[in-house]
Amino acid sequence: MKNSSQTQSQENITSVMDEKRVFHPDKEFTKSANIKSMALYKKMYKESILNPEKFWGEVAGEFHWFKYWTKVKQWNPPHAKWYIGGKTNLSYNCLDRHLNTWRRNKAAIIWEGEPGETRILTYQVMFREVCKFANVLKQLGVTKGDRVAVYMGMVPELAIAILACARVGAVHTVVFGGFSAEALKDRINDAQAKLVITQDAALRRGNLVYLKPAVDKALEGTSTVENVVVYRRIPDSNISMSPGRDHWWHEIMQSVNDQNEATQVDSEHPLFILYTSGTTGKPKGILHTTAGYMVNAYLTTKTVFDLKDEDIFWCTADIGWVTGHTYVVYGPMLNGATSVMYEGAPNHPEPDRYWRIIDKYKINIFYTAPTAIRAFIRWGEQWVLKHNLSSLRLLGTVGEPINPEAWMWYHKIIGKSKCPIVDTWWQTETGSIMISPLPGITPTKPGSCTLPMFGVLPEVVDRKGKPVPAGSGGFLIIKDTWPSMLRTIYGDNQRFKKQYFGDYKGYYFTGDGARKDSDGYFWVMGRVDDVINVAGHRLGTAEIESALVSHRDVAEAAVVARPDEIKGSAIVAFVTLENTKIPSLLLKEELRNHVAQEIGHIAKPDEIRFSEGLPKTRSGKIMRRLLREIATSGTVVGDTTTLEDFSVLEKLRSDEE
Ligand code: ATP
Ligand code: MG
């Protein structure tokens, strides 16, 4: 199925993915998997859809409830409620629940600092620290429903802070520590935060990134913040503290006791607000609530990552993103698992830092992003081969469609052809994994996130909301609610309704384009905002980019459309070459022909631009909307608050022909 440019319908998206390449699960893996057969998955899936009261009731029954719910699910699109009438506490379920078991002495977090130090926090130690910090919150006047902004690097205190918020019923909003004072100010104001938790400075590639001074600057433009708690990461950081407002973490933690009774909150009590990464526009404050999020975070971690008590699990995401919320902190701790947290950059001091960490702690499950994998490829496999990765048994990816090239490298070089790969599709809005293989059961196809998780009813539809035939491209929607669904956009319910429920009545619209193949496997092809329409053919950016990256000289590519009088749109490809390759006119021609060969003439880029880097969000996603502006008008006017590296943009502008 290399060439399908003879599109059947308007919605069709041309495909370069090879749907015939299938990797079957290893029998040994299947034997000990948490879910042991396709038949069992299908049975459970069916029950989760047809009898949600029973299915979701049983999962939730594994938790501690101060009061049981009376009804599992209520769906009045676009408003969902789960576990109605129940009272629980997420922090209690992450911590207290394990204290009467042998797990109290198990590592909850294994942390490695960028300079190389290790800290291990057992469940019992975490419990005490969280209780203490919950008492700090109370002392500072933070109560149920108050918003708390957390602006830190990847230190265990960040996990302690959010668990303490959940414990007292405060709503945390974690702002990625790489964001500017300006971005922090906007989020504090949007959430109307009462308290900020930060640290003096974070470490990144051996440099100090000052966070507290950024907070000071942000607070010049806010009026709601009463107190700031500052964790000291750097012994002699010389930062200024404002008396009365600012408190050192280590000092204020001394004056409180280490027992704190978890606050009973309603199932639908707000848990956190998290701003999306901003690839498609101004970030949205996504609101998640307690019980549904808890149940979904727990179940997906257990099944998708096949998590066992003996496992050491490492999700490399920053807690500033939803992936870090669900799969560094909440999901693993709800399972009583050991979660690894690493503070620094993947290439510090050398590009083998991740492989060194896997070897050192004998990590079993590794979860990262395609953008990171493409960087590893660029840095070279010699860095991988220096280390023993035999402890690994399962790999995962999230964040973008993974190009088959990167999938194969991950499979062979990191997984040594023996680890299943789970390509997990989900969003900040969905709270937990929505479409993903189950390891040991689902045959995988590189580039496909395969089948829906329990309770998830995805569909690919046309503009009118009608399902399209297998193999045709369309819009990815979800037809029913699921427990960890966002409840609204904080402070803007109108935008929530319009953004997610405005296009297809009663259905949640993901904003992504996708295709379902004849096996029912989902292939996410990129944002619909990014889909390119050339002479009536709809082309997914992921497809053309995958074709480009499959060329041996190409490390990374981003494809956008520029208006064209004749064709409607012209295709512009921004291409980053492998380290040693040299840009040339000849190579441009070669790449254009390569795409034509892989997909068809229709997808041949009209223009190739070489660039040293691509504009990405802080979470590593390519910001195609900025490239689109550059390709069209040469300047950028859109929201750039979540851009990672401004110099890339400057360079792209000056490289213009
Ligand atoms: P914004 O909504 O502000 O533009 P964002 O969508 O990048 O930001 P996230 O919620 O972090 O913020 O990302 C979710 C999106 O990431 C999905 O809608 C999808 O486009 C993409 N994505 C995530 N995982 C996968 C995957 N496994 N395969 C394909 N795409 C994925
Ligand atoms: Mg999004």
XYZ file of C-alpha atoms and ligand atoms in Angstrom:
689
model
C 0.000 0.000 0.000
C 2.697 2.490 -0.892
C 0.702 4.518 -3.311
C -2.911 5.412 -2.848
C -3.057 8.843 -4.386
C -6.134 7.911 -6.404
C -8.308 9.287 -3.663
C -11.863 8.058 -3.389
C -13.417 10.886 -1.474
C -12.827 14.498 -0.659
C -11.739 13.568 2.834
C -9.234 11.015 1.741
C -5.705 11.490 2.929
C -2.986 10.009 0.807
C -0.967 7.353 2.569
C 2.657 6.364 2.564
C 2.418 4.104 5.610
C 2.983 0.445 5.055
C 0.007 -1.247 6.610
C 1.269 -4.699 5.777
C 4.309 -4.545 8.023
C 3.124 -6.235 11.202
C 5.057 -7.128 14.349
C 3.547 -9.932 16.339
C 3.814 -10.070 20.117
C 6.463 -12.248 21.644
C 4.942 -15.368 23.233
C 7.034 -15.075 26.381
C 5.771 -11.548 26.903
C 2.179 -12.607 26.402
C 2.462 -15.359 29.016
C 3.076 -12.962 31.861
C 1.194 -9.919 30.532
C -1.428 -8.220 32.703
C -3.933 -8.794 29.914
C -3.113 -12.097 28.321
C -5.176 -12.424 25.189
C -6.842 -10.498 22.421
C -10.049 -12.274 23.328
C -9.834 -10.930 26.881
C -9.142 -7.405 25.645
C -12.164 -7.622 23.350
C -14.382 -8.940 26.114
C -13.286 -6.227 28.513
C -13.604 -3.548 25.841
C -17.097 -4.657 24.990
C -18.138 -4.619 28.601
C -16.613 -1.169 29.149
C -18.834 0.155 26.363
C -22.020 -1.831 26.915
C -21.993 -1.975 30.678
C -19.982 0.979 31.957
C -21.599 0.864 35.392
C -20.179 -2.584 35.983
C -16.834 -2.167 34.245
C -15.916 1.215 35.687
C -17.510 0.400 39.003
C -15.202 -2.580 39.419
C -12.064 -0.631 38.554
C -12.978 2.197 40.929
C -13.756 -0.370 43.599
C -10.024 -0.989 43.956
C -9.648 2.449 45.520
C -10.386 3.979 48.851
C -13.646 5.904 49.018
C -14.806 7.924 51.972
C -18.228 7.534 50.456
C -19.223 5.365 47.506
C -20.773 6.824 44.370
C -24.419 6.304 43.566
C -24.083 6.503 39.782
C -20.981 5.785 37.682
C -21.576 7.955 34.657
C -23.744 10.807 33.501
C -23.328 12.128 29.982
C -25.131 15.244 28.865
C -22.892 16.302 26.002
C -20.692 18.221 26.355
C -20.870 17.810 30.116
C -19.778 14.617 31.829
C -19.867 13.518 35.434
C -18.320 10.338 36.795
C -18.791 8.541 40.098
C -21.564 10.883 41.120
C -22.043 11.245 44.847
C -18.696 9.664 45.698
C -16.083 11.138 48.000
C -12.425 10.268 47.712
C -8.917 11.759 47.650
C -6.282 11.170 45.000
C -3.321 11.716 47.306
C -4.780 9.184 49.744
C -5.050 6.635 46.963
C -1.487 7.294 45.798
C 0.034 7.084 49.283
C -1.952 6.066 52.362
C -3.382 3.039 50.579
C 0.086 1.506 50.220
C 1.187 2.082 53.805
C -0.445 -0.996 55.226
C 1.228 -3.199 52.641
C 4.822 -4.225 51.997
C 4.978 -1.372 49.513
C 5.478 1.179 52.258
C 9.149 0.426 51.975
C 9.237 0.360 48.185
C 10.756 3.153 46.126
C 8.022 5.459 44.874
C 10.455 7.779 43.144
C 14.019 7.206 42.050
C 15.376 10.602 41.187
C 18.588 11.468 39.426
C 19.846 15.021 39.367
C 21.582 16.353 36.312
C 24.968 16.489 38.103
C 24.475 12.805 38.937
C 23.202 12.584 42.512
C 20.510 10.012 43.387
C 17.591 10.336 45.776
C 15.208 7.499 46.549
C 11.889 8.252 48.175
C 9.922 5.297 49.463
C 6.151 5.383 49.733
C 6.460 5.982 53.455
C 8.880 8.860 52.975
C 6.703 10.366 50.240
C 3.699 10.091 52.510
C 5.431 12.023 55.281
C 6.732 14.729 52.975
C 3.357 15.142 51.322
C 1.598 15.332 54.697
C 4.048 17.959 55.847
C 3.638 20.026 52.736
C -0.138 19.692 52.936
C 0.153 21.236 56.406
C 2.284 24.013 54.939
C -0.450 24.706 52.405
C -3.015 24.894 55.186
C -0.785 27.167 57.222
C -0.550 29.501 54.246
C -4.310 29.658 54.013
C -4.747 27.395 51.001
C -8.050 25.570 51.160
C -10.286 23.382 49.037
C -10.722 24.770 45.541
C -7.907 27.371 45.737
C -5.539 27.383 42.774
C -1.822 26.865 43.269
C 0.726 27.494 40.517
C 3.758 25.220 40.531
C 6.770 26.471 38.587
C 9.681 24.102 39.162
C 12.241 21.908 37.499
C 12.142 18.116 37.669
C 12.792 17.612 41.379
C 10.909 15.263 43.740
C 9.515 18.324 45.519
C 7.420 18.995 42.416
C 5.696 15.638 42.857
C 5.366 16.296 46.587
C 3.822 19.703 45.887
C 1.110 18.445 43.561
C 0.257 15.460 45.761
C -0.059 17.859 48.694
C -2.398 20.082 46.672
C -4.553 17.069 45.857
C -4.472 16.137 49.529
C -6.006 19.407 50.695
C -8.303 19.708 47.679
C -6.403 22.617 46.134
C -6.217 22.769 42.329
C -2.689 22.676 40.958
C -1.585 24.225 37.751
C 1.925 23.179 36.842
C 3.723 25.623 34.593
C 6.699 24.151 32.781
C 9.933 25.464 34.297
C 11.291 26.420 30.890
C 8.605 29.024 30.319
C 9.261 32.729 30.617
C 8.035 35.071 33.343
C 5.492 36.362 30.836
C 4.011 32.907 30.161
C 3.931 32.223 33.905
C 2.150 35.514 34.557
C -0.541 34.708 31.976
C -1.210 31.323 33.528
C -1.260 32.649 37.103
C -3.766 35.277 36.033
C -5.892 32.883 34.038
C -6.059 30.445 36.958
C -6.214 33.212 39.609
C -3.629 31.379 41.669
C -3.272 32.194 45.357
C 0.098 30.583 45.924
C 3.185 29.916 43.811
C 5.575 27.053 44.531
C 8.952 27.386 42.874
C 12.673 26.829 43.369
C 15.670 29.131 43.338
C 17.082 27.785 40.090
C 16.938 24.644 38.013
C 19.816 22.884 36.285
C 19.875 22.475 32.548
C 22.935 21.333 30.600
C 25.095 22.365 33.503
C 23.674 25.895 33.549
C 21.491 27.540 36.127
C 18.013 28.477 34.990
C 16.748 30.984 37.547
C 13.121 30.350 38.391
C 12.538 32.467 41.488
C 13.593 35.724 39.766
C 11.127 34.848 36.964
C 8.400 34.437 39.578
C 9.270 37.865 41.008
C 8.905 39.355 37.559
C 5.653 37.524 36.861
C 4.167 38.686 40.149
C 4.621 42.323 39.110
C 1.733 41.659 36.739
C -0.548 39.631 39.003
C -2.732 40.464 41.978
C -3.960 37.145 43.354
C -0.783 35.588 44.760
C -0.362 35.888 48.534
C 2.604 33.619 49.208
C 5.547 32.010 47.437
C 7.299 28.853 48.633
C 10.839 28.450 47.345
C 12.639 25.116 47.288
C 16.402 25.465 47.487
C 18.080 23.433 44.763
C 21.373 25.317 44.592
C 23.273 25.710 47.871
C 24.624 29.180 47.208
C 22.130 30.603 44.759
C 21.919 34.233 45.569
C 18.287 35.044 45.113
C 16.268 37.648 46.912
C 13.345 36.787 49.141
C 10.539 39.179 49.843
C 9.800 39.066 53.600
C 6.263 38.091 54.499
C 5.507 36.817 50.997
C 8.341 34.386 50.290
C 9.142 31.305 52.360
C 11.982 28.825 52.031
C 10.665 25.284 51.602
C 13.177 23.817 54.073
C 12.356 26.377 56.754
C 8.605 26.289 56.539
C 8.630 22.480 56.437
C 10.301 22.461 59.851
C 7.441 24.078 61.656
C 4.711 21.624 60.627
C 3.914 18.115 61.760
C 4.043 15.065 59.539
C 0.482 13.848 59.884
C -2.242 15.174 57.667
C -5.642 13.693 57.160
C -6.577 13.700 53.479
C -9.454 16.047 52.723
C -12.572 14.315 51.469
C -13.493 15.719 48.087
C -16.351 15.048 45.707
C -15.622 12.846 42.703
C -16.050 15.868 40.458
C -13.893 18.164 42.577
C -11.352 19.967 40.338
C -7.917 18.351 40.498
C -5.776 20.362 38.138
C -5.682 22.893 35.367
C -3.081 22.328 32.692
C -2.395 24.500 29.688
C -1.983 22.717 26.329
C 1.273 22.924 24.477
C 0.158 25.501 21.920
C 0.911 23.854 18.607
C -2.389 25.055 17.178
C -2.822 28.400 18.894
C -3.094 30.088 22.255
C -2.858 27.507 25.060
C -6.096 26.425 26.691
C -6.497 25.807 30.442
C -7.740 22.248 30.505
C -9.626 21.323 33.672
C -9.553 17.803 35.070
C -11.472 16.509 38.061
C -10.681 13.892 40.678
C -12.269 10.450 40.479
C -12.570 9.833 36.742
C -9.017 10.996 36.168
C -7.806 8.755 38.985
C -9.479 5.648 37.617
C -8.286 6.173 34.044
C -4.729 7.090 35.052
C -4.559 3.923 37.121
C -6.027 1.552 34.551
C -4.078 2.793 31.529
C -0.771 2.678 33.409
C -1.445 -0.850 34.501
C -2.575 -2.204 31.147
C -0.722 -0.197 28.490
C 2.577 -0.402 30.357
C 1.863 -3.875 31.684
C 3.102 -2.576 35.009
C 4.223 -5.114 37.624
C 5.426 -4.594 41.157
C 8.987 -5.531 40.170
C 9.166 -2.979 37.369
C 11.117 0.215 37.266
C 9.226 2.591 35.039
C 10.648 5.658 33.369
C 8.525 8.200 31.578
C 10.885 10.940 30.416
C 8.236 13.660 30.151
C 8.486 16.789 32.243
C 5.747 17.121 34.866
C 4.957 20.411 33.135
C 3.077 18.335 30.537
C 0.108 16.070 30.951
C 2.287 13.037 30.225
C 4.325 13.868 33.320
C 1.193 14.335 35.429
C -0.343 11.016 34.449
C 2.667 8.782 33.838
C 5.422 10.150 36.084
C 3.316 10.833 39.165
C -0.325 9.769 39.374
C -0.540 6.616 37.250
C 2.558 4.922 38.693
C 1.769 5.911 42.294
C -1.829 4.752 42.059
C -0.316 1.417 41.027
C 2.228 1.448 43.848
C 4.970 1.393 41.222
C 8.516 2.728 41.112
C 8.803 5.777 38.899
C 12.075 7.273 37.720
C 12.495 11.018 37.491
C 15.482 12.632 35.806
C 16.221 16.305 36.225
C 18.228 17.286 33.200
C 18.887 17.194 29.493
C 19.217 13.940 27.521
C 22.553 15.007 26.092
C 24.309 16.167 29.222
C 27.171 15.697 29.732
C 27.103 13.434 26.649
C 24.389 12.200 24.275
C 24.227 8.858 26.105
C 22.734 10.147 29.332
C 19.411 8.266 28.933
C 21.137 4.976 28.128
C 23.433 5.464 31.085
C 20.406 5.968 33.341
C 18.625 2.890 31.973
C 21.742 0.815 32.589
C 22.372 2.278 36.032
C 18.884 1.716 37.472
C 18.048 -1.314 35.326
C 14.930 0.311 33.970
C 12.311 -2.043 32.540
C 9.798 0.234 30.866
C 10.784 3.341 28.944
C 8.332 5.932 27.614
C 9.458 8.888 25.505
C 8.545 11.089 22.515
C 9.215 10.682 18.773
C 11.047 14.015 18.738
C 13.505 12.600 21.306
C 13.913 9.408 19.268
C 14.752 11.418 16.154
C 17.377 13.286 18.180
C 18.867 9.984 19.394
C 19.092 8.815 15.801
C 20.866 12.013 14.835
C 23.327 11.657 17.717
C 24.176 8.164 16.561
C 23.766 4.608 17.792
C 27.334 4.415 19.061
C 26.051 6.216 22.190
C 23.481 3.506 22.741
C 25.857 0.622 22.172
C 28.121 1.749 25.000
C 25.495 0.639 27.530
C 23.720 -2.493 28.599
C 20.010 -2.038 27.947
C 19.022 -5.646 28.547
C 16.757 -4.718 31.469
C 14.290 -3.087 29.058
C 11.183 -5.102 28.284
C 8.732 -2.508 26.952
C 8.973 0.780 25.053
C 6.432 3.523 24.506
C 5.997 6.753 22.569
C 3.672 9.721 22.786
C 3.238 13.248 21.510
C 3.260 13.059 17.748
C 2.732 10.513 15.048
C 5.904 8.418 15.022
C 7.391 8.058 11.577
C 8.034 4.396 10.721
C 11.750 5.162 10.285
C 12.028 6.240 13.931
C 9.801 3.351 15.050
C 12.141 0.825 13.420
C 15.224 2.402 14.957
C 13.578 2.400 18.395
C 12.580 -1.217 17.900
C 16.013 -2.418 16.753
C 18.551 -0.230 18.500
C 16.841 0.396 21.839
C 14.511 -2.591 22.053
C 16.976 -5.041 20.430
C 14.003 -6.330 18.434
C 12.513 -7.934 21.531
C 10.555 -5.169 23.285
C 7.011 -4.381 22.206
C 6.399 -0.722 21.371
C 3.228 0.991 22.525
C 2.477 4.039 20.374
C 0.029 5.864 22.613
C -2.342 8.470 21.227
C -3.905 10.907 23.658
C -4.119 14.590 24.569
C -3.985 16.982 27.494
C -7.759 17.014 27.157
C -8.165 13.250 27.386
C -6.120 12.974 30.604
C -4.933 9.462 29.841
C -4.077 7.165 26.950
C -6.972 6.706 24.508
C -5.674 4.623 21.608
C -2.757 2.253 22.035
C -1.603 -1.306 21.607
C -1.631 -3.556 24.653
C 1.800 -5.144 24.875
C 1.906 -8.867 24.406
C -1.455 -8.860 22.677
C -1.832 -6.297 19.937
C 0.168 -6.927 16.770
C 1.776 -3.575 15.991
C 2.299 -1.704 12.733
C 4.931 1.058 12.756
C 3.137 4.406 12.632
C -0.229 3.198 13.929
C -1.483 3.695 17.489
C -3.733 0.682 16.784
C -6.843 0.102 18.941
C -8.967 1.999 21.478
C -8.540 1.683 25.221
C -11.381 0.572 27.469
C -14.407 2.799 27.281
C -13.107 4.794 24.327
C -15.257 5.001 21.193
C -13.219 6.720 18.491
C -14.411 7.146 14.941
C -13.113 8.667 11.736
C -15.762 10.822 10.105
C -16.249 13.202 7.223
C -17.214 16.858 7.512
C -20.810 15.932 8.143
C -19.958 13.517 10.917
C -20.560 10.398 8.830
C -18.059 7.536 9.315
C -15.746 7.179 6.317
C -14.900 3.770 4.824
C -11.830 1.877 6.021
C -8.689 3.314 4.490
C -10.142 6.781 3.976
C -8.898 9.753 5.899
C -11.098 12.019 7.970
C -11.566 13.656 11.334
C -10.931 11.817 14.564
C -13.807 12.120 17.017
C -14.783 10.341 20.239
C -18.420 9.347 20.450
C -18.955 9.031 24.185
C -17.473 10.340 27.407
C -14.646 8.551 29.227
C -13.679 8.949 32.891
C -10.636 11.233 32.482
C -12.231 13.526 29.935
C -11.633 17.239 30.431
C -14.629 18.885 32.050
C -14.184 22.367 30.614
C -11.658 25.025 29.682
C -11.055 26.856 32.928
C -13.001 30.096 32.986
C -14.233 29.717 29.425
C -16.974 27.151 29.052
C -18.048 28.774 25.777
C -14.667 28.094 24.220
C -14.836 24.536 25.562
C -18.168 23.942 23.839
C -17.113 25.532 20.590
C -13.619 24.037 20.418
C -14.514 20.420 21.164
C -18.238 20.062 20.555
C -18.951 22.749 17.973
C -18.266 20.676 14.871
C -19.973 17.337 15.472
C -23.024 17.466 17.658
C -22.638 15.394 20.791
C -19.223 14.118 19.768
C -15.858 15.220 21.084
C -13.668 16.482 18.240
C -9.960 15.837 18.796
C -8.633 18.281 16.205
C -6.633 15.449 14.636
C -6.925 13.876 11.214
C -6.839 10.083 11.077
C -7.555 6.967 9.094
C -8.793 3.560 10.170
C -7.443 0.604 8.208
C -9.227 -2.635 7.377
C -8.074 -4.174 10.681
C -9.698 -1.327 12.585
C -6.296 0.187 13.412
C -6.094 3.948 13.824
C -3.439 6.012 12.048
C -3.244 9.579 13.297
C -2.047 11.782 10.476
C -1.559 15.118 12.160
C -3.663 18.130 13.119
C -6.484 18.969 10.808
C -5.236 22.561 10.896
C -2.070 21.231 9.309
C -3.662 19.027 6.660
C -2.752 20.197 3.174
C -5.212 20.436 0.366
C -3.566 20.147 -3.040
C -5.823 20.199 -6.076
C -8.608 18.509 -4.124
C -6.373 15.946 -2.450
C -5.998 16.085 1.298
C -2.505 15.236 2.435
C -1.571 14.556 6.063
C 1.630 16.283 7.136
C 2.759 13.131 8.928
C 2.701 11.185 5.670
C 4.896 13.552 3.678
C 7.233 14.077 6.608
C 7.616 10.333 7.050
C 8.489 10.011 3.392
C 11.150 12.700 3.721
C 12.627 11.213 6.892
C 12.853 7.839 5.199
C 15.561 9.367 2.967
C 18.978 8.523 4.412
C 20.184 12.135 4.560
C 17.176 13.538 6.411
C 16.979 13.765 10.201
C 13.738 15.653 10.596
C 11.150 17.353 8.411
C 8.118 19.585 8.758
C 5.687 20.140 5.949
C 3.246 23.030 5.555
C 1.071 24.587 2.876
C 1.459 27.977 1.234
C -1.458 29.418 -0.770
C -0.984 28.875 -4.486
C -3.130 30.437 -7.184
C -3.239 27.393 -9.403
C -3.151 24.391 -7.101
C -4.878 25.903 -4.097
C -1.899 25.051 -1.941
C 1.761 24.536 -2.585
C 3.750 22.181 -0.364
C 6.728 23.639 1.465
C 9.032 21.243 3.328
C 11.466 22.385 6.006
C 14.204 19.783 6.267
C 16.933 19.206 8.832
C 19.745 17.041 7.502
C 21.744 14.400 9.323
C 24.837 15.840 11.012
C 27.336 15.105 8.275
C 25.183 15.907 5.231
C 25.581 19.048 3.175
C 22.661 20.983 1.665
C 22.668 21.317 -2.120
C 20.320 22.027 -4.999
C 20.872 18.489 -6.167
C 19.746 17.125 -2.830
C 16.613 19.284 -2.946
C 15.701 17.729 -6.275
C 16.488 14.284 -4.966
C 14.234 14.781 -1.950
C 11.354 16.064 -4.067
C 11.637 13.021 -6.279
C 11.941 10.757 -3.275
C 8.558 11.958 -1.974
C 7.015 11.589 -5.423
C 8.246 8.030 -5.492
C 7.113 7.172 -1.972
C 3.641 8.722 -2.089
C 2.905 9.980 -5.546
C 3.446 13.035 -7.670
C 0.654 14.891 -5.907
C 2.673 15.029 -2.678
C 5.904 16.272 -4.266
C 7.023 19.365 -2.329
C 7.038 22.540 -4.392
C 9.759 23.926 -2.249
C 12.387 22.430 0.051
C 14.086 24.580 2.641
C 17.024 23.317 4.613
C 17.236 24.498 8.189
C 19.445 23.626 11.118
C 16.475 23.365 13.446
C 12.691 23.488 13.466
C 10.513 25.613 15.734
C 9.190 23.374 18.476
C 7.099 23.755 21.563
C 8.792 23.245 24.886
C 7.364 19.742 24.830
C 9.190 19.038 21.582
C 6.361 19.269 19.069
C 6.899 20.965 15.752
C 4.956 24.229 15.522
C 3.791 23.984 11.939
C 1.553 27.013 12.253
C 4.677 29.204 12.652
C 6.328 27.551 9.655
C 3.140 28.145 7.694
C 3.382 31.841 8.492
C 7.031 31.925 7.482
C 6.331 30.074 4.240
C 3.432 32.384 3.419
C 4.385 35.874 4.525
C 7.893 35.513 5.878
C 6.939 36.749 9.353
C 5.292 35.335 12.414
C 2.387 37.062 14.133
C 0.841 34.097 16.001
C 1.232 33.202 19.672
C 4.842 32.170 20.346
C 4.763 31.929 24.150
C 5.370 28.205 24.099
C 8.172 28.266 21.538
C 11.329 26.547 22.696
C 14.079 28.395 20.910
C 13.526 31.803 19.364
C 16.817 31.761 17.516
C 15.439 29.006 15.274
C 12.713 31.373 14.144
C 15.186 34.188 13.555
C 17.349 31.891 11.486
C 14.432 30.628 9.445
C 13.403 34.186 8.684
C 16.888 35.210 7.622
C 17.341 32.068 5.530
C 14.474 33.137 3.338
C 15.250 33.223 -0.308
P -2.517 22.604 21.426
O -3.787 21.844 21.643
O -2.385 23.809 22.300
O -2.232 22.885 19.996
P -1.085 20.111 21.675
O -2.288 19.515 21.023
O 0.245 19.853 21.047
O -1.306 21.672 21.921
P -1.080 18.077 23.676
O -2.389 17.903 24.320
O 0.124 17.856 24.504
O -0.968 19.547 23.151
O -0.923 17.099 22.446
C -1.947 16.271 21.959
C -1.752 16.053 20.481
O -0.504 15.387 20.228
C -2.767 15.169 19.821
O -3.933 15.877 19.493
C -2.018 14.650 18.594
O -2.055 15.590 17.553
C -0.606 14.519 19.095
N -0.310 13.144 19.515
C -0.104 12.710 20.771
N 0.222 11.408 20.789
C 0.200 10.976 19.514
C 0.430 9.707 18.881
N 0.781 8.633 19.552
N 0.292 9.656 17.533
C -0.051 10.738 16.825
N -0.270 11.949 17.362
C -0.151 12.077 18.697
Mg -4.307 19.882 21.177
